[in-house]
Amino acid sequence: MKRLDPSRLKESFINVSTFPADLGEGRSAAPAGALLDAVVEAVEKKNGFAVVFGVNKLLAERGLDLHTESGAALARDYLEGIFRAIAPRFDLARYSPTPISYDRVAKMDVDGFNKNRNFTPNSDHTESREFVTTKCVHFDSATPFIANLYGPNQNISGGMPMICDTRRFCQDKGLDPRSLIENIPNNYNVAVKAEFSEEILRDYSFALKLDLENDIVMIVLHNEVVGGLAHAATQPSLTDTSKAAKRPIRHVEYQVAGTDDLRRWYDYYGLSLEKATNHKDDANITRFVSGELNPYPNIIEVRA
């Protein structure tokens, strides 16, 4: 691991169970101020990301089970509430490379293994469609900060979340971040170009070994291409090929007000804004929806 310092990166790992929390009677109250401060500091002042884990312990201490529908819903709402509480703290004008209006924070629940049907993240400017989640090295378009909540997985091997320090890669290479990315066919996310991916994966990326069968983990990212970090996943597969599987992800993001704002973001990066339709399996998109192959050399374990 040439350019990654695990001890420094672990400064952004936040065990949510070490902070006071009100999860009584199947509801979650406002997160503790010290917890919010820790997440903001990790994202803005440390590494550009925060890994928030240990919500399973919070539930267990209260006699609640993360593997029940109500327990998982409570855990996700609590973690989402952390992101919503820190969202007003970020100066979006400072982090947006071109003037864009963001008018809300919204969530979307997706399956990170199977095909998602009749789905749209924002009905203001995208139509409902079928899609498969992006797992290559990529950025979510036109949203400077995001949160992804992973777990609890069912019958899944692999699929480890990855964080990619494209910010340092561009600095080291003297590369304009705008030349780093390309459109993903039939998708609104944008991918790091293949010519850069191998070195980024080898020297500037790490996978997170998480207990995603027994916890829900939130990763908060500075997601903007200019100054931010890309993300990806290792290849997920069935643990038992005779059984169904789920890899649930809740994605939370700032959303633009309309199509003009979305187009302005694409224009800044010299990319086209093209309508995405229902997912079709073809060679043009295989590398974008397939995860990075295992074994992956740069793995950092997250544990209490």
CSV table of C-alpha atoms in Angstrom, one decimal:
chain,number,residue,atom,x,y,z
A,1,MET,CA,0.0,0.0,0.0
A,2,LYS,CA,2.2,2.8,-1.3
A,3,ARG,CA,0.2,5.9,-0.8
A,4,LEU,CA,-2.3,4.9,1.9
A,5,ASP,CA,-1.7,5.2,5.6
A,6,PRO,CA,-4.1,2.8,7.4
A,7,SER,CA,-3.6,4.5,10.8
A,8,ARG,CA,-4.5,7.9,9.4
A,9,LEU,CA,-7.5,6.5,7.5
A,10,LYS,CA,-8.9,4.9,10.7
A,11,GLU,CA,-9.2,8.4,12.2
A,12,SER,CA,-12.4,8.6,10.1
A,13,PHE,CA,-13.9,5.4,11.6
A,14,ILE,CA,-16.6,6.4,14.0
A,15,ASN,CA,-18.2,3.8,16.4
A,16,VAL,CA,-21.7,5.2,16.8
A,17,SER,CA,-22.3,3.0,19.9
A,18,THR,CA,-19.9,5.1,21.9
A,19,PHE,CA,-22.2,8.1,21.7
A,20,PRO,CA,-25.4,8.6,23.6
A,21,ALA,CA,-28.5,7.9,21.5
A,22,ASP,CA,-32.3,7.9,22.0
A,23,LEU,CA,-33.8,4.9,20.3
A,24,GLY,CA,-36.7,4.3,22.6
A,25,GLU,CA,-40.1,3.0,21.5
A,26,GLY,CA,-39.1,2.3,17.9
A,27,ARG,CA,-38.1,5.8,17.1
A,28,SER,CA,-34.9,7.8,16.8
A,29,ALA,CA,-34.3,11.3,18.3
A,30,ALA,CA,-31.8,13.8,17.2
A,31,PRO,CA,-28.2,12.4,17.2
A,32,ALA,CA,-25.8,13.7,19.8
A,33,GLY,CA,-23.9,16.9,19.0
A,34,ALA,CA,-20.5,15.3,19.6
A,35,LEU,CA,-21.3,12.6,17.1
A,36,LEU,CA,-22.3,15.1,14.4
A,37,ASP,CA,-19.1,17.0,15.1
A,38,ALA,CA,-17.0,13.9,14.7
A,39,VAL,CA,-18.6,13.1,11.3
A,40,VAL,CA,-18.2,16.6,10.0
A,41,GLU,CA,-14.6,16.7,11.1
A,42,ALA,CA,-13.8,13.4,9.5
A,43,VAL,CA,-15.2,14.5,6.2
A,44,GLU,CA,-14.1,18.1,6.1
A,45,LYS,CA,-10.8,18.1,8.0
A,46,LYS,CA,-9.4,14.6,8.0
A,47,ASN,CA,-9.9,12.3,5.0
A,48,GLY,CA,-12.9,13.3,3.0
A,49,PHE,CA,-15.0,10.5,4.4
A,50,ALA,CA,-16.5,9.0,7.6
A,51,VAL,CA,-17.3,5.4,8.3
A,52,VAL,CA,-20.1,5.2,10.9
A,53,PHE,CA,-20.6,1.7,12.4
A,54,GLY,CA,-21.9,-0.1,15.5
A,55,VAL,CA,-25.6,0.7,15.2
A,56,ASN,CA,-26.2,-3.0,15.8
A,57,LYS,CA,-24.8,-2.6,19.3
A,58,LEU,CA,-27.0,0.4,20.0
A,59,LEU,CA,-30.0,-1.7,19.1
A,60,ALA,CA,-28.9,-4.8,21.0
A,61,GLU,CA,-28.4,-2.8,24.2
A,62,ARG,CA,-32.1,-1.8,24.0
A,63,GLY,CA,-33.3,-5.4,23.3
A,64,LEU,CA,-33.8,-4.6,19.6
A,65,ASP,CA,-32.8,-6.8,16.7
A,66,LEU,CA,-31.2,-5.4,13.5
A,67,HIS,CA,-32.3,-8.5,11.6
A,68,THR,CA,-36.0,-7.7,12.0
A,69,GLU,CA,-37.8,-5.3,9.6
A,70,SER,CA,-38.5,-2.8,12.4
A,71,GLY,CA,-35.0,-3.0,13.8
A,72,ALA,CA,-33.3,-2.4,10.4
A,73,ALA,CA,-35.7,0.4,9.7
A,74,LEU,CA,-34.9,2.1,13.0
A,75,ALA,CA,-31.2,1.7,12.4
A,76,ARG,CA,-31.4,3.2,8.9
A,77,ASP,CA,-33.5,6.1,10.0
A,78,TYR,CA,-31.1,6.9,12.8
A,79,LEU,CA,-28.0,6.8,10.5
A,80,GLU,CA,-29.9,8.8,7.8
A,81,GLY,CA,-30.8,11.3,10.5
A,82,ILE,CA,-27.1,11.9,11.2
A,83,PHE,CA,-26.5,12.8,7.6
A,84,ARG,CA,-29.6,15.1,7.5
A,85,ALA,CA,-28.4,16.8,10.7
A,86,ILE,CA,-24.9,17.6,9.3
A,87,ALA,CA,-26.2,18.5,5.8
A,88,PRO,CA,-26.8,22.2,6.6
A,89,ARG,CA,-23.3,22.5,7.9
A,90,PHE,CA,-21.6,22.0,4.5
A,91,ASP,CA,-21.1,25.2,2.5
A,92,LEU,CA,-22.3,23.8,-0.8
A,93,ALA,CA,-21.2,26.8,-2.8
A,94,ARG,CA,-17.6,26.2,-1.6
A,95,TYR,CA,-17.7,22.6,-2.7
A,96,SER,CA,-19.6,22.9,-6.0
A,97,PRO,CA,-17.3,23.7,-9.0
A,98,THR,CA,-20.0,25.5,-10.8
A,99,PRO,CA,-23.2,27.3,-9.5
A,100,ILE,CA,-25.9,24.8,-8.9
A,101,SER,CA,-29.1,24.9,-6.8
A,102,TYR,CA,-29.6,22.0,-4.4
A,103,ASP,CA,-33.1,22.1,-3.0
A,104,ARG,CA,-33.4,19.0,-0.8
A,105,VAL,CA,-31.8,16.0,0.8
A,106,ALA,CA,-33.5,12.8,-0.3
A,107,LYS,CA,-33.1,9.1,0.3
A,108,MET,CA,-33.5,6.1,-2.0
A,109,ASP,CA,-33.5,2.4,-1.0
A,110,VAL,CA,-31.9,0.1,-3.6
A,111,ASP,CA,-30.7,-3.5,-4.0
A,112,GLY,CA,-27.0,-3.5,-4.6
A,113,PHE,CA,-27.0,-7.1,-6.0
A,114,ASN,CA,-30.3,-7.6,-8.0
A,115,LYS,CA,-32.0,-5.5,-10.6
A,116,ASN,CA,-34.0,-2.5,-9.2
A,117,ARG,CA,-37.3,-2.0,-11.0
A,118,ASN,CA,-39.6,1.0,-11.4
A,119,PHE,CA,-37.1,3.3,-9.7
A,120,THR,CA,-36.2,6.9,-10.0
A,121,PRO,CA,-34.0,9.0,-7.6
A,122,ASN,CA,-35.7,12.3,-8.5
A,123,SER,CA,-38.9,12.4,-10.5
A,124,ASP,CA,-38.3,16.1,-11.2
A,125,HIS,CA,-35.7,15.3,-13.8
A,126,THR,CA,-35.4,11.5,-14.3
A,127,GLU,CA,-38.1,9.0,-15.3
A,128,SER,CA,-38.7,5.7,-13.6
A,129,ARG,CA,-36.6,2.8,-15.0
A,130,GLU,CA,-34.9,-0.5,-14.2
A,131,PHE,CA,-31.3,-0.3,-13.2
A,132,VAL,CA,-28.4,-2.1,-11.6
A,133,THR,CA,-26.2,-0.3,-9.1
A,134,THR,CA,-22.8,1.0,-10.2
A,135,LYS,CA,-19.8,-0.8,-8.7
A,136,CYS,CA,-16.9,0.5,-10.7
A,137,VAL,CA,-14.8,3.4,-9.5
A,138,HIS,CA,-17.3,6.2,-9.9
A,139,PHE,CA,-18.9,9.4,-8.6
A,140,ASP,CA,-22.6,10.1,-8.2
A,141,SER,CA,-23.5,13.0,-10.4
A,142,ALA,CA,-24.3,16.5,-9.2
A,143,THR,CA,-24.3,15.9,-5.4
A,144,PRO,CA,-21.3,17.1,-3.5
A,145,PHE,CA,-21.8,15.0,-0.3
A,146,ILE,CA,-23.5,11.6,-0.1
A,147,ALA,CA,-24.2,8.9,2.5
A,148,ASN,CA,-24.4,5.2,1.6
A,149,LEU,CA,-25.9,2.8,4.2
A,150,TYR,CA,-24.9,-0.8,3.6
A,151,GLY,CA,-26.4,-3.9,5.2
A,152,PRO,CA,-27.6,-6.2,6.6
A,153,ASN,CA,-26.6,-8.4,3.7
A,154,GLN,CA,-28.2,-11.8,3.1
A,155,ASN,CA,-26.3,-14.6,1.3
A,156,ILE,CA,-23.7,-12.2,-0.1
A,157,SER,CA,-19.9,-12.8,-0.3
A,158,GLY,CA,-17.7,-9.9,-1.3
A,159,GLY,CA,-19.3,-6.6,-2.2
A,160,MET,CA,-17.0,-4.7,0.1
A,161,PRO,CA,-17.4,-0.9,-0.2
A,162,MET,CA,-14.3,0.8,-1.5
A,163,ILE,CA,-13.1,4.4,-1.2
A,164,CYS,CA,-10.8,5.8,-3.8
A,165,ASP,CA,-8.6,8.8,-3.2
A,166,THR,CA,-8.9,10.4,-6.6
A,167,ARG,CA,-8.2,13.7,-5.0
A,168,ARG,CA,-4.6,12.8,-4.2
A,169,PHE,CA,-4.2,10.9,-7.5
A,170,CYS,CA,-5.0,14.0,-9.4
A,171,GLN,CA,-2.7,16.1,-7.2
A,172,ASP,CA,0.2,13.6,-7.6
A,173,LYS,CA,-0.3,13.4,-11.4
A,174,GLY,CA,-0.9,17.0,-12.0
A,175,LEU,CA,-4.2,16.0,-13.6
A,176,ASP,CA,-7.3,18.2,-14.0
A,177,PRO,CA,-10.1,16.3,-12.3
A,178,ARG,CA,-12.3,17.2,-15.2
A,179,SER,CA,-10.3,14.8,-17.4
A,180,LEU,CA,-10.7,12.0,-14.9
A,181,ILE,CA,-14.2,10.9,-15.7
A,182,GLU,CA,-16.5,9.7,-18.5
A,183,ASN,CA,-20.2,9.0,-18.9
A,184,ILE,CA,-21.5,5.6,-17.9
A,185,PRO,CA,-23.8,4.3,-20.7
A,186,ASN,CA,-27.5,4.3,-19.7
A,187,ASN,CA,-26.7,5.6,-16.3
A,188,TYR,CA,-26.6,9.0,-14.5
A,189,ASN,CA,-23.4,8.3,-12.5
A,190,VAL,CA,-20.0,9.0,-14.0
A,191,ALA,CA,-17.0,6.6,-14.0
A,192,VAL,CA,-13.3,7.1,-13.7
A,193,LYS,CA,-11.8,6.4,-17.1
A,194,ALA,CA,-10.3,2.9,-17.6
A,195,GLU,CA,-6.9,4.4,-18.3
A,196,PHE,CA,-6.7,5.7,-14.7
A,197,SER,CA,-8.6,3.0,-12.9
A,198,GLU,CA,-5.8,0.4,-12.5
A,199,GLU,CA,-3.4,2.7,-10.8
A,200,ILE,CA,-6.1,4.2,-8.6
A,201,LEU,CA,-7.2,0.8,-7.5
A,202,ARG,CA,-3.7,-0.4,-6.8
A,203,ASP,CA,-2.2,2.7,-5.0
A,204,TYR,CA,-5.0,5.1,-4.0
A,205,SER,CA,-8.0,2.8,-3.0
A,206,PHE,CA,-8.9,0.6,-0.1
A,207,ALA,CA,-11.8,-1.9,0.5
A,208,LEU,CA,-13.5,-1.9,3.9
A,209,LYS,CA,-14.0,-5.2,5.6
A,210,LEU,CA,-17.2,-4.7,7.5
A,211,ASP,CA,-19.6,-7.0,9.3
A,212,LEU,CA,-22.4,-6.3,6.9
A,213,GLU,CA,-24.4,-9.4,7.8
A,214,ASN,CA,-24.9,-8.1,11.4
A,215,ASP,CA,-24.5,-4.3,11.1
A,216,ILE,CA,-25.6,-1.4,9.0
A,217,VAL,CA,-22.7,0.9,8.2
A,218,MET,CA,-22.9,4.4,6.8
A,219,ILE,CA,-20.2,5.9,4.7
A,220,VAL,CA,-20.3,9.6,4.2
A,221,LEU,CA,-18.3,11.0,1.3
A,222,HIS,CA,-17.2,14.2,-0.2
A,223,ASN,CA,-18.4,13.1,-3.6
A,224,GLU,CA,-17.6,16.0,-5.9
A,225,VAL,CA,-15.1,15.1,-8.7
A,226,VAL,CA,-13.1,18.3,-8.1
A,227,GLY,CA,-11.6,17.9,-4.6
A,228,GLY,CA,-13.6,14.8,-3.5
A,229,LEU,CA,-13.3,11.0,-3.5
A,230,ALA,CA,-14.7,8.3,-5.7
A,231,HIS,CA,-16.2,5.1,-4.5
A,232,ALA,CA,-16.7,1.5,-5.7
A,233,ALA,CA,-17.2,-2.1,-4.5
A,234,THR,CA,-15.5,-5.4,-4.8
A,235,GLN,CA,-17.4,-8.0,-6.7
A,236,PRO,CA,-20.5,-9.4,-4.8
A,237,SER,CA,-21.5,-13.0,-5.3
A,238,LEU,CA,-23.9,-15.5,-3.9
A,239,THR,CA,-22.6,-17.4,-0.8
A,240,ASP,CA,-25.1,-20.2,-1.5
A,241,THR,CA,-26.0,-20.4,-5.2
A,242,SER,CA,-29.3,-22.2,-4.3
A,243,LYS,CA,-30.7,-19.3,-2.2
A,244,ALA,CA,-31.8,-15.7,-2.9
A,245,ALA,CA,-29.7,-12.8,-1.8
A,246,LYS,CA,-30.0,-9.2,-0.8
A,247,ARG,CA,-27.4,-6.4,-0.6
A,248,PRO,CA,-29.5,-3.5,0.6
A,249,ILE,CA,-28.2,0.0,0.3
A,250,ARG,CA,-29.9,3.3,1.4
A,251,HIS,CA,-28.4,6.2,-0.6
A,252,VAL,CA,-28.9,9.7,0.8
A,253,GLU,CA,-27.9,12.8,-1.2
A,254,TYR,CA,-28.4,16.4,-2.0
A,255,GLN,CA,-30.6,16.7,-5.1
A,256,VAL,CA,-30.6,19.5,-7.7
A,257,ALA,CA,-33.7,21.6,-8.3
A,258,GLY,CA,-34.2,20.6,-11.9
A,259,THR,CA,-32.8,19.5,-15.2
A,260,ASP,CA,-31.0,22.8,-15.9
A,261,ASP,CA,-28.9,22.4,-12.8
A,262,LEU,CA,-28.1,18.8,-13.6
A,263,ARG,CA,-27.1,19.8,-17.2
A,264,ARG,CA,-24.9,22.6,-15.8
A,265,TRP,CA,-23.0,20.1,-13.8
A,266,TYR,CA,-22.5,17.8,-16.8
A,267,ASP,CA,-21.4,20.7,-19.0
A,268,TYR,CA,-18.8,21.8,-16.5
A,269,TYR,CA,-17.2,18.3,-16.8
A,270,GLY,CA,-17.5,18.3,-20.6
A,271,LEU,CA,-20.0,15.4,-20.5
A,272,SER,CA,-23.3,14.9,-22.2
A,273,LEU,CA,-26.5,14.5,-20.2
A,274,GLU,CA,-28.3,11.6,-21.9
A,275,LYS,CA,-31.6,9.9,-20.8
A,276,ALA,CA,-31.1,6.6,-19.1
A,277,THR,CA,-33.6,3.9,-19.9
A,278,ASN,CA,-34.2,0.4,-18.5
A,279,HIS,CA,-31.0,-1.7,-17.8
A,280,LYS,CA,-30.0,-4.1,-20.5
A,281,ASP,CA,-27.1,-6.6,-20.1
A,282,ASP,CA,-24.6,-5.8,-22.8
A,283,ALA,CA,-20.8,-5.5,-23.1
A,284,ASN,CA,-20.8,-1.7,-23.1
A,285,ILE,CA,-21.9,-1.5,-19.4
A,286,THR,CA,-20.4,-4.7,-18.0
A,287,ARG,CA,-17.3,-3.0,-16.4
A,288,PHE,CA,-19.5,-0.3,-14.8
A,289,VAL,CA,-21.9,-2.5,-13.0
A,290,SER,CA,-19.5,-5.3,-12.1
A,291,GLY,CA,-17.5,-5.0,-8.9
A,292,GLU,CA,-13.7,-4.9,-8.8
A,293,LEU,CA,-12.5,-8.5,-8.7
A,294,ASN,CA,-11.3,-10.2,-5.6
A,295,PRO,CA,-8.8,-10.8,-4.1
A,296,TYR,CA,-8.2,-7.1,-3.5
A,297,PRO,CA,-4.9,-6.2,-1.9
A,298,ASN,CA,-5.7,-3.0,0.1
A,299,ILE,CA,-8.2,-4.1,2.7
A,300,ILE,CA,-8.8,-2.3,6.0
A,301,GLU,CA,-10.9,-3.9,8.7
A,302,VAL,CA,-13.5,-1.9,10.6
A,303,ARG,CA,-14.2,-3.1,14.1
A,304,ALA,CA,-14.8,-1.9,17.6
